[in-house]
PDB file of C-alpha atoms in Angstrom:
ATOM      1  CA  ASN A   1      28.478 -21.619  -1.695  1.00 29.00           C
ATOM      2  CA  SER A   2      29.615 -19.621  -4.691  1.00 35.00           C
ATOM      3  CA  ASN A   3      28.108 -22.136  -7.122  1.00 40.00           C
ATOM      4  CA  ASN A   4      24.509 -21.223  -6.239  1.00 46.00           C
ATOM      5  CA  ASN A   5      22.262 -21.539  -9.276  1.00 48.00           C
ATOM      6  CA  TYR A   6      21.303 -18.258 -10.900  1.00 55.00           C
ATOM      7  CA  GLY A   7      18.417 -20.024 -12.588  1.00 51.00           C
ATOM      8  CA  THR A   8      17.241 -20.521 -16.123  1.00 45.00           C
ATOM      9  CA  TYR A   9      16.558 -16.886 -16.938  1.00 45.00           C
ATOM     10  CA  GLY A  10      19.698 -15.340 -18.324  1.00 42.00           C
ATOM     11  CA  ASN A  11      19.860 -11.771 -17.142  1.00 44.00           C
ATOM     12  CA  SER A  12      19.384 -12.777 -13.519  1.00 61.00           C
ATOM     13  CA  THR A  13      23.104 -13.401 -13.869  1.00 69.00           C
ATOM     14  CA  LYS A  14      23.856  -9.920 -15.161  1.00 72.00           C
ATOM     15  CA  GLN A  15      21.955  -8.082 -12.441  1.00 79.00           C
ATOM     16  CA  LEU A  16      23.173 -10.293  -9.602  1.00 86.00           C
ATOM     17  CA  ASP A  17      26.770 -10.097 -10.764  1.00 82.00           C
ATOM     18  CA  TYR A  18      26.302  -6.319 -10.678  1.00 80.00           C
ATOM     19  CA  LEU A  19      25.566  -6.738  -6.944  1.00 86.00           C
ATOM     20  CA  ASN A  20      28.347  -9.305  -6.359  1.00 88.00           C
ATOM     21  CA  ALA A  21      25.627 -11.624  -5.077  1.00 90.00           C
ATOM     22  CA  LYS A  22      27.601 -14.858  -4.985  1.00 89.00           C
ATOM     23  CA  ALA A  23      30.203 -13.408  -2.653  1.00 92.00           C
ATOM     24  CA  ALA A  24      27.397 -12.310  -0.310  1.00 93.00           C
ATOM     25  CA  TRP A  25      25.762 -15.759  -0.484  1.00 92.00           C
ATOM     26  CA  ASP A  26      29.044 -17.317   0.636  1.00 92.00           C
ATOM     27  CA  ILE A  27      28.382 -15.509   3.941  1.00 95.00           C
ATOM     28  CA  THR A  28      24.579 -15.718   4.322  1.00 95.00           C
ATOM     29  CA  HIS A  29      21.375 -16.706   2.538  1.00 94.00           C
ATOM     30  CA  GLY A  30      19.219 -14.235   4.447  1.00 94.00           C
ATOM     31  CA  ASN A  31      18.243 -16.432   7.409  1.00 89.00           C
ATOM     32  CA  ASN A  32      14.486 -15.789   7.093  1.00 93.00           C
ATOM     33  CA  VAL A  33      14.700 -12.004   7.494  1.00 98.00           C
ATOM     34  CA  LEU A  34      11.165 -10.716   6.832  1.00 98.00           C
ATOM     35  CA  ILE A  35      10.524  -8.216   4.023  1.00 98.00           C
ATOM     36  CA  GLY A  36       7.167  -6.440   3.784  1.00 98.00           C
ATOM     37  CA  VAL A  37       6.072  -5.641   0.212  1.00 98.00           C
ATOM     38  CA  ILE A  38       3.441  -2.891  -0.069  1.00 98.00           C
ATOM     39  CA  ASP A  39       2.104  -3.101  -3.587  1.00 97.00           C
ATOM     40  CA  VAL A  40      -0.916  -3.871  -5.791  1.00 94.00           C
ATOM     41  CA  PRO A  41      -3.458  -5.993  -3.881  1.00 94.00           C
ATOM     42  CA  MET A  42      -2.940  -9.223  -5.800  1.00 94.00           C
ATOM     43  CA  VAL A  43      -0.099 -11.742  -5.882  1.00 95.00           C
ATOM     44  CA  ARG A  44       0.423 -15.167  -7.403  1.00 95.00           C
ATOM     45  CA  THR A  45       1.165 -16.997  -4.178  1.00 95.00           C
ATOM     46  CA  THR A  46       1.654 -20.333  -5.973  1.00 94.00           C
ATOM     47  CA  HIS A  47       4.456 -19.132  -8.228  1.00 95.00           C
ATOM     48  CA  GLU A  48       7.536 -21.333  -7.890  1.00 94.00           C
ATOM     49  CA  ASP A  49       9.625 -18.330  -6.859  1.00 94.00           C
ATOM     50  CA  ILE A  50       7.071 -16.843  -4.428  1.00 96.00           C
ATOM     51  CA  GLN A  51       5.552 -19.792  -2.571  1.00 96.00           C
ATOM     52  CA  PRO A  52       8.727 -21.150  -0.898  1.00 95.00           C
ATOM     53  CA  ASN A  53       9.570 -17.777   0.666  1.00 97.00           C
ATOM     54  CA  LEU A  54       6.023 -16.551   1.364  1.00 98.00           C
ATOM     55  CA  ASN A  55       5.374 -15.829   5.030  1.00 98.00           C
ATOM     56  CA  THR A  56       1.974 -14.047   5.053  1.00 98.00           C
ATOM     57  CA  ASN A  57      -0.180 -12.667   2.261  1.00 97.00           C
ATOM     58  CA  TYR A  58      -2.660  -9.912   3.162  1.00 97.00           C
ATOM     59  CA  VAL A  59      -3.874  -9.269  -0.396  1.00 95.00           C
ATOM     60  CA  SER A  60      -5.880 -11.218  -2.980  1.00 92.00           C
ATOM     61  CA  THR A  61      -4.410 -14.231  -4.686  1.00 91.00           C
ATOM     62  CA  TRP A  62      -4.108 -14.319  -8.446  1.00 83.00           C
ATOM     63  CA  ASN A  63      -7.303 -15.516 -10.092  1.00 69.00           C
ATOM     64  CA  ALA A  64      -6.083 -17.543 -13.032  1.00 57.00           C
ATOM     65  CA  THR A  65      -9.609 -18.087 -14.387  1.00 55.00           C
ATOM     66  CA  GLY A  66     -11.024 -14.633 -13.737  1.00 61.00           C
ATOM     67  CA  ASP A  67     -10.759 -11.244 -15.363  1.00 66.00           C
ATOM     68  CA  ALA A  68      -7.576  -9.953 -13.717  1.00 79.00           C
ATOM     69  CA  ASN A  69      -5.333  -8.171 -16.212  1.00 87.00           C
ATOM     70  CA  PRO A  70      -1.729  -9.350 -15.829  1.00 89.00           C
ATOM     71  CA  GLU A  71      -0.416  -6.066 -17.228  1.00 87.00           C
ATOM     72  CA  VAL A  72      -2.023  -4.312 -14.253  1.00 85.00           C
ATOM     73  CA  TRP A  73      -1.674  -6.881 -11.477  1.00 92.00           C
ATOM     74  CA  PHE A  74       1.781  -8.359 -12.105  1.00 94.00           C
ATOM     75  CA  HIS A  75       3.572  -5.777 -10.014  1.00 96.00           C
ATOM     76  CA  ALA A  76       3.555  -7.267  -6.497  1.00 97.00           C
ATOM     77  CA  THR A  77       4.519 -10.718  -7.741  1.00 96.00           C
ATOM     78  CA  MET A  78       7.457  -9.398  -9.737  1.00 95.00           C
ATOM     79  CA  VAL A  79       8.641  -7.035  -6.998  1.00 97.00           C
ATOM     80  CA  GLY A  80       8.496  -9.797  -4.377  1.00 97.00           C
ATOM     81  CA  SER A  81      10.451 -12.161  -6.602  1.00 95.00           C
ATOM     82  CA  VAL A  82      13.221  -9.606  -7.126  1.00 95.00           C
ATOM     83  CA  ALA A  83      13.558  -9.047  -3.373  1.00 96.00           C
ATOM     84  CA  ALA A  84      13.311 -12.632  -2.166  1.00 96.00           C
ATOM     85  CA  GLY A  85      12.314 -15.070  -4.867  1.00 93.00           C
ATOM     86  CA  ALA A  86      13.285 -18.672  -4.185  1.00 92.00           C
ATOM     87  CA  THR A  87      16.843 -19.384  -5.296  1.00 87.00           C
ATOM     88  CA  ASP A  88      18.537 -22.609  -6.390  1.00 81.00           C
ATOM     89  CA  ASN A  89      15.205 -23.907  -7.692  1.00 81.00           C
ATOM     90  CA  GLY A  90      15.785 -23.667 -11.448  1.00 76.00           C
ATOM     91  CA  GLY A  91      13.611 -20.623 -12.062  1.00 80.00           C
ATOM     92  CA  MET A  92      15.203 -17.265 -11.299  1.00 86.00           C
ATOM     93  CA  ALA A  93      17.422 -16.139  -8.458  1.00 88.00           C
ATOM     94  CA  SER A  94      16.989 -13.231  -6.060  1.00 92.00           C
ATOM     95  CA  ILE A  95      19.526 -11.391  -3.987  1.00 93.00           C
ATOM     96  CA  GLY A  96      17.458 -12.075  -0.829  1.00 95.00           C
ATOM     97  CA  PHE A  97      17.742 -15.867  -1.318  1.00 93.00           C
ATOM     98  CA  ASN A  98      16.050 -17.323   1.822  1.00 93.00           C
ATOM     99  CA  SER A  99      14.549 -14.077   3.099  1.00 97.00           C
ATOM    100  CA  LYS A 100      10.768 -14.181   3.600  1.00 98.00           C
ATOM    101  CA  LEU A 101       7.917 -12.097   2.200  1.00 98.00           C
ATOM    102  CA  ASN A 102       4.741 -10.466   3.506  1.00 98.00           C
ATOM    103  CA  PHE A 103       2.429  -8.734   1.009  1.00 98.00           C
ATOM    104  CA  TYR A 104       0.298  -5.658   1.837  1.00 98.00           C
ATOM    105  CA  ASP A 105      -2.149  -3.445  -0.082  1.00 97.00           C
ATOM    106  CA  LEU A 106      -0.828  -0.119  -1.400  1.00 95.00           C
ATOM    107  CA  SER A 107      -4.324   1.419  -1.306  1.00 94.00           C
ATOM    108  CA  MET A 108      -3.503   2.291   2.321  1.00 96.00           C
ATOM    109  CA  PRO A 109       0.264   2.575   2.080  1.00 97.00           C
ATOM    110  CA  TYR A 110       1.076   4.460   5.256  1.00 97.00           C
ATOM    111  CA  ASP A 111      -1.312   2.379   7.381  1.00 98.00           C
ATOM    112  CA  ASN A 112       0.367  -0.707   5.968  1.00 98.00           C
ATOM    113  CA  ILE A 113       3.839   0.606   6.714  1.00 98.00           C
ATOM    114  CA  ILE A 114       2.688   0.569  10.338  1.00 98.00           C
ATOM    115  CA  LYS A 115       1.166  -2.901   9.974  1.00 98.00           C
ATOM    116  CA  ALA A 116       4.293  -4.308   8.357  1.00 98.00           C
ATOM    117  CA  ALA A 117       6.377  -2.975  11.226  1.00 98.00           C
ATOM    118  CA  LEU A 118       3.953  -4.444  13.779  1.00 98.00           C
ATOM    119  CA  ASP A 119       4.175  -7.797  11.963  1.00 98.00           C
ATOM    120  CA  GLY A 120       7.923  -7.839  12.444  1.00 98.00           C
ATOM    121  CA  CYS A 121       9.094  -6.849   8.972  1.00 98.00           C
ATOM    122  CA  ARG A 122      12.684  -5.715   9.326  1.00 98.00           C
ATOM    123  CA  ILE A 123      12.540  -4.260   5.811  1.00 98.00           C
ATOM    124  CA  ILE A 124       9.592  -2.575   4.071  1.00 98.00           C
ATOM    125  CA  ASN A 125       9.542  -2.173   0.289  1.00 98.00           C
ATOM    126  CA  ASN A 126       7.503   0.602  -1.362  1.00 98.00           C
ATOM    127  CA  SER A 127       7.631   0.326  -5.166  1.00 97.00           C
ATOM    128  CA  TYR A 128       5.061   3.037  -5.849  1.00 96.00           C
ATOM    129  CA  THR A 129       4.633   6.787  -5.542  1.00 93.00           C
ATOM    130  CA  THR A 130       1.914   8.744  -3.775  1.00 93.00           C
ATOM    131  CA  GLY A 131       2.712  11.918  -5.671  1.00 91.00           C
ATOM    132  CA  THR A 132       4.924  14.979  -5.454  1.00 93.00           C
ATOM    133  CA  ILE A 133       3.133  16.791  -2.602  1.00 95.00           C
ATOM    134  CA  TYR A 134       4.677  16.589   0.843  1.00 97.00           C
ATOM    135  CA  SER A 135       2.398  15.435   3.680  1.00 97.00           C
ATOM    136  CA  GLN A 136       3.383  16.109   7.272  1.00 98.00           C
ATOM    137  CA  ASN A 137       0.976  13.399   8.420  1.00 98.00           C
ATOM    138  CA  ASN A 138       2.683  10.811   6.229  1.00 98.00           C
ATOM    139  CA  GLN A 139       6.099  11.963   7.384  1.00 98.00           C
ATOM    140  CA  ASP A 140       4.936  11.624  10.992  1.00 98.00           C
ATOM    141  CA  VAL A 141       3.836   8.030  10.335  1.00 98.00           C
ATOM    142  CA  ILE A 142       7.197   7.122   8.839  1.00 98.00           C
ATOM    143  CA  THR A 143       9.091   8.878  11.628  1.00 98.00           C
ATOM    144  CA  MET A 144       7.084   7.049  14.288  1.00 98.00           C
ATOM    145  CA  VAL A 145       7.634   3.665  12.623  1.00 98.00           C
ATOM    146  CA  HIS A 146      11.332   4.393  12.222  1.00 98.00           C
ATOM    147  CA  ASP A 147      11.795   5.543  15.814  1.00 98.00           C
ATOM    148  CA  VAL A 148       9.711   2.816  17.484  1.00 98.00           C
ATOM    149  CA  TYR A 149      10.199  -0.280  15.290  1.00 98.00           C
ATOM    150  CA  HIS A 150      13.423   0.553  13.409  1.00 97.00           C
ATOM    151  CA  PRO A 151      12.675  -1.096  10.044  1.00 98.00           C
ATOM    152  CA  PHE A 152      14.689  -0.371   6.925  1.00 98.00           C
ATOM    153  CA  ILE A 153      12.156   1.453   4.689  1.00 98.00           C
ATOM    154  CA  VAL A 154      12.975   1.595   0.966  1.00 98.00           C
ATOM    155  CA  ALA A 155      11.103   3.195  -1.936  1.00 98.00           C
ATOM    156  CA  GLY A 156      11.594   3.557  -5.662  1.00 95.00           C
ATOM    157  CA  ALA A 157      12.705   7.053  -6.650  1.00 93.00           C
ATOM    158  CA  GLY A 158      10.439   7.210  -9.711  1.00 90.00           C
ATOM    159  CA  ASN A 159      10.670   6.653 -13.459  1.00 85.00           C
ATOM    160  CA  VAL A 160      11.032  10.142 -14.918  1.00 76.00           C
ATOM    161  CA  ALA A 161      14.223  11.846 -16.100  1.00 68.00           C
ATOM    162  CA  ASN A 162      14.115  14.383 -13.299  1.00 66.00           C
ATOM    163  CA  ASN A 163      16.641  15.920 -10.949  1.00 73.00           C
ATOM    164  CA  THR A 164      14.480  18.571  -9.278  1.00 81.00           C
ATOM    165  CA  VAL A 165      10.986  17.297  -8.341  1.00 85.00           C
ATOM    166  CA  LEU A 166      10.768  15.213  -5.173  1.00 91.00           C
ATOM    167  CA  VAL A 167       8.589  12.091  -5.266  1.00 92.00           C
ATOM    168  CA  TYR A 168       7.033  10.481  -2.194  1.00 96.00           C
ATOM    169  CA  PRO A 169       7.352   8.281  -0.199  1.00 97.00           C
ATOM    170  CA  ALA A 170      10.934   8.027  -1.498  1.00 96.00           C
ATOM    171  CA  ALA A 171      11.728  11.629  -0.526  1.00 96.00           C
ATOM    172  CA  TYR A 172      10.498  11.389   3.065  1.00 98.00           C
ATOM    173  CA  GLU A 173      13.019  11.389   5.874  1.00 98.00           C
ATOM    174  CA  HIS A 174      13.886   7.886   7.121  1.00 98.00           C
ATOM    175  CA  VAL A 175      13.119   6.362   3.703  1.00 98.00           C
ATOM    176  CA  ILE A 176      15.946   5.037   1.524  1.00 98.00           C
ATOM    177  CA  SER A 177      15.302   6.326  -1.992  1.00 96.00           C
ATOM    178  CA  ALA A 178      16.520   3.906  -4.671  1.00 95.00           C
ATOM    179  CA  THR A 179      17.072   4.866  -8.286  1.00 90.00           C
ATOM    180  CA  GLY A 180      18.016   2.619 -11.189  1.00 86.00           C
ATOM    181  CA  VAL A 181      21.283   1.953 -12.948  1.00 80.00           C
ATOM    182  CA  GLY A 182      22.585  -0.966 -14.943  1.00 73.00           C
ATOM    183  CA  TYR A 183      22.583  -2.564 -18.333  1.00 64.00           C
ATOM    184  CA  MET A 184      20.242  -2.917 -21.267  1.00 59.00           C
ATOM    185  CA  PRO A 185      20.669  -5.018 -24.403  1.00 54.00           C
ATOM    186  CA  ARG A 186      21.287  -3.194 -27.653  1.00 50.00           C
ATOM    187  CA  HIS A 187      18.555  -4.987 -29.583  1.00 47.00           C
ATOM    188  CA  THR A 188      15.088  -3.504 -29.316  1.00 48.00           C
ATOM    189  CA  ASN A 189      13.243  -6.820 -28.984  1.00 48.00           C
ATOM    190  CA  PRO A 190      15.829  -9.464 -28.108  1.00 50.00           C
ATOM    191  CA  ASP A 191      15.103 -13.124 -27.641  1.00 51.00           C
ATOM    192  CA  PRO A 192      15.247 -13.567 -23.832  1.00 48.00           C
ATOM    193  CA  ASN A 193      17.494 -16.605 -24.289  1.00 47.00           C
ATOM    194  CA  ALA A 194      19.873 -14.992 -26.774  1.00 46.00           C
ATOM    195  CA  MET A 195      23.291 -13.492 -26.182  1.00 43.00           C
ATOM    196  CA  TYR A 196      23.261  -9.714 -25.914  1.00 43.00           C
ATOM    197  CA  ASN A 197      25.618  -6.824 -26.387  1.00 45.00           C
ATOM    198  CA  TRP A 198      25.049  -5.268 -22.978  1.00 45.00           C
ATOM    199  CA  GLU A 199      25.360  -1.532 -22.607  1.00 50.00           C
ATOM    200  CA  ASP A 200      26.059   0.156 -19.288  1.00 50.00           C
ATOM    201  CA  LEU A 201      23.593   3.049 -18.949  1.00 52.00           C
ATOM    202  CA  HIS A 202      24.834   4.301 -15.586  1.00 48.00           C
ATOM    203  CA  ASP A 203      27.068   7.037 -16.970  1.00 45.00           C
ATOM    204  CA  GLN A 204      24.717   8.056 -19.784  1.00 47.00           C
ATOM    205  CA  TRP A 205      21.851   9.555 -17.765  1.00 44.00           C
ATOM    206  CA  PRO A 206      20.063  11.729 -18.806  1.00 45.00           C
ATOM    207  CA  TYR A 207      21.456  11.245 -22.338  1.00 46.00           C
ATOM    208  CA  LEU A 208      20.155   7.740 -22.910  1.00 48.00           C
ATOM    209  CA  PRO A 209      20.290   6.204 -26.373  1.00 48.00           C
ATOM    210  CA  ALA A 210      17.205   6.995 -28.417  1.00 47.00           C
ATOM    211  CA  TYR A 211      15.929   3.439 -28.282  1.00 45.00           C
ATOM    212  CA  TRP A 212      15.707   3.616 -24.456  1.00 49.00           C
ATOM    213  CA  ALA A 213      14.913   7.327 -24.140  1.00 47.00           C
ATOM    214  CA  ASP A 214      11.638   6.643 -22.320  1.00 48.00           C
ATOM    215  CA  GLN A 215      13.352   4.578 -19.626  1.00 54.00           C
ATOM    216  CA  SER A 216      14.937   7.212 -17.420  1.00 64.00           C
ATOM    217  CA  PHE A 217      14.875   7.484 -13.645  1.00 76.00           C
ATOM    218  CA  ASN A 218      14.727  10.211 -11.023  1.00 76.00           C
ATOM    219  CA  HIS A 219      18.079  11.489  -9.808  1.00 76.00           C
ATOM    220  CA  THR A 220      16.971  14.117  -7.281  1.00 81.00           C
ATOM    221  CA  ASP A 221      18.902  15.148  -4.199  1.00 85.00           C
ATOM    222  CA  SER A 222      16.687  12.786  -2.185  1.00 89.00           C
ATOM    223  CA  VAL A 223      18.141   9.693  -3.885  1.00 92.00           C
ATOM    224  CA  ASP A 224      20.252   7.664  -1.475  1.00 95.00           C
ATOM    225  CA  ILE A 225      21.327   4.592  -3.419  1.00 94.00           C
ATOM    226  CA  CYS A 226      21.432   3.008  -6.875  1.00 89.00           C
ATOM    227  CA  ALA A 227      20.546  -0.563  -7.828  1.00 90.00           C
ATOM    228  CA  PRO A 228      19.771  -2.426 -11.054  1.00 87.00           C
ATOM    229  CA  GLY A 229      16.695  -0.999 -12.716  1.00 86.00           C
ATOM    230  CA  TYR A 230      17.018  -1.924 -16.386  1.00 79.00           C
ATOM    231  CA  TYR A 231      15.960  -5.193 -17.969  1.00 77.00           C
ATOM    232  CA  VAL A 232      15.162  -6.932 -14.698  1.00 85.00           C
ATOM    233  CA  TYR A 233      13.706 -10.445 -14.772  1.00 86.00           C
ATOM    234  CA  GLY A 234      11.000 -11.379 -12.314  1.00 91.00           C
ATOM    235  CA  ALA A 235       8.139 -13.754 -11.676  1.00 93.00           C
ATOM    236  CA  TRP A 236       5.058 -13.222 -13.866  1.00 93.00           C
ATOM    237  CA  VAL A 237       1.482 -13.843 -12.763  1.00 93.00           C
ATOM    238  CA  THR A 238      -0.025 -15.925 -15.558  1.00 91.00           C
ATOM    239  CA  ALA A 239       1.494 -19.261 -14.490  1.00 91.00           C
ATOM    240  CA  ASP A 240       3.608 -20.693 -11.704  1.00 93.00           C
ATOM    241  CA  ASN A 241       6.739 -20.964 -13.845  1.00 91.00           C
ATOM    242  CA  VAL A 242       6.504 -17.874 -16.078  1.00 91.00           C
ATOM    243  CA  TYR A 243       8.917 -14.916 -15.980  1.00 90.00           C
ATOM    244  CA  ARG A 244       9.195 -11.579 -17.748  1.00 89.00           C
ATOM    245  CA  ARG A 245      11.617  -8.716 -17.937  1.00 85.00           C
ATOM    246  CA  ASN A 246      10.739  -5.192 -16.881  1.00 85.00           C
ATOM    247  CA  TRP A 247      12.404  -1.961 -15.907  1.00 84.00           C
ATOM    248  CA  GLY A 248      11.944   0.787 -13.335  1.00 88.00           C
ATOM    249  CA  THR A 249      12.903   1.925  -9.866  1.00 92.00           C
ATOM    250  CA  SER A 250      10.083  -0.357  -8.732  1.00 95.00           C
ATOM    251  CA  PHE A 251      12.680  -3.109  -9.149  1.00 94.00           C
ATOM    252  CA  SER A 252      15.688  -1.149  -7.928  1.00 94.00           C
ATOM    253  CA  SER A 253      13.957  -0.875  -4.556  1.00 97.00           C
ATOM    254  CA  PRO A 254      13.517  -4.638  -3.968  1.00 97.00           C
ATOM    255  CA  PHE A 255      17.131  -5.241  -5.018  1.00 96.00           C
ATOM    256  CA  VAL A 256      18.081  -2.914  -2.154  1.00 97.00           C
ATOM    257  CA  CYS A 257      15.653  -4.672   0.199  1.00 98.00           C
ATOM    258  CA  GLY A 258      17.027  -8.118  -0.576  1.00 97.00           C
ATOM    259  CA  THR A 259      20.567  -6.862  -0.078  1.00 96.00           C
ATOM    260  CA  ALA A 260      19.570  -5.295   3.240  1.00 97.00           C
ATOM    261  CA  ALA A 261      18.096  -8.630   4.321  1.00 98.00           C
ATOM    262  CA  LEU A 262      21.483 -10.276   3.837  1.00 97.00           C
ATOM    263  CA  ILE A 263      23.128  -7.553   5.886  1.00 97.00           C
ATOM    264  CA  LEU A 264      20.565  -7.885   8.700  1.00 97.00           C
ATOM    265  CA  ALA A 265      20.971 -11.643   8.722  1.00 97.00           C
ATOM    266  CA  VAL A 266      24.641 -11.167   9.580  1.00 96.00           C
ATOM    267  CA  ASN A 267      24.254  -8.078  11.774  1.00 94.00           C
ATOM    268  CA  PRO A 268      20.689  -7.911  13.180  1.00 92.00           C
ATOM    269  CA  SER A 269      21.339  -4.641  15.000  1.00 82.00           C
TER     270      SER A 269
END
């Protein structure tokens, strides 16, 4: 119902209101639609917002006592939580609600696009870039997966103020390229539990305020869709109940994937 808990972490509310999430949740909670996340090869599978919606993990699990650097290895955990983190559990909320997650290694991204499709992922998230050079082989892989298995393939458009240089895999045919829009707080280092003066940055690109000038996103002709990309909360890897904010089209892409999961739950074809 429309009273679903947005969770403890405040700006979940801002981003999900931006997507009109509660109205969508009045219709569906995702009905176990499977999202494949191709990302860094480590995830905190025990996190309170990952574990309930985890289907299969094909990468390493977070080593809480080892030498893994959270600033390097957080990415898959946060991306997965934005797409389909557990909702109504007091932590954070995700647009995908009850959608499910598979995790794959981005060191072989195009092989794992195939694997995700074979595993039944209806949606495949790609929050990374493989560069600015077009590869016919990679395009052929994506075309084959699209034509045979029909998944919804989404990729982040990239985090550079750019409207000319294409970035892959986002710019390949049959990939939905997602760039970032949304709100940022005015204060440089706000308390995450404080009240903010939120500023809509959508209409200011590429003339962002000086204090966020390094947080610009690609707006090339290959971009297909916009989703929240500023000041996004997600699950963090250092404990099972820790969250952090981040920014980037890496998080715009899973917002699109979670939304697509709701659509597919209602209309599977």
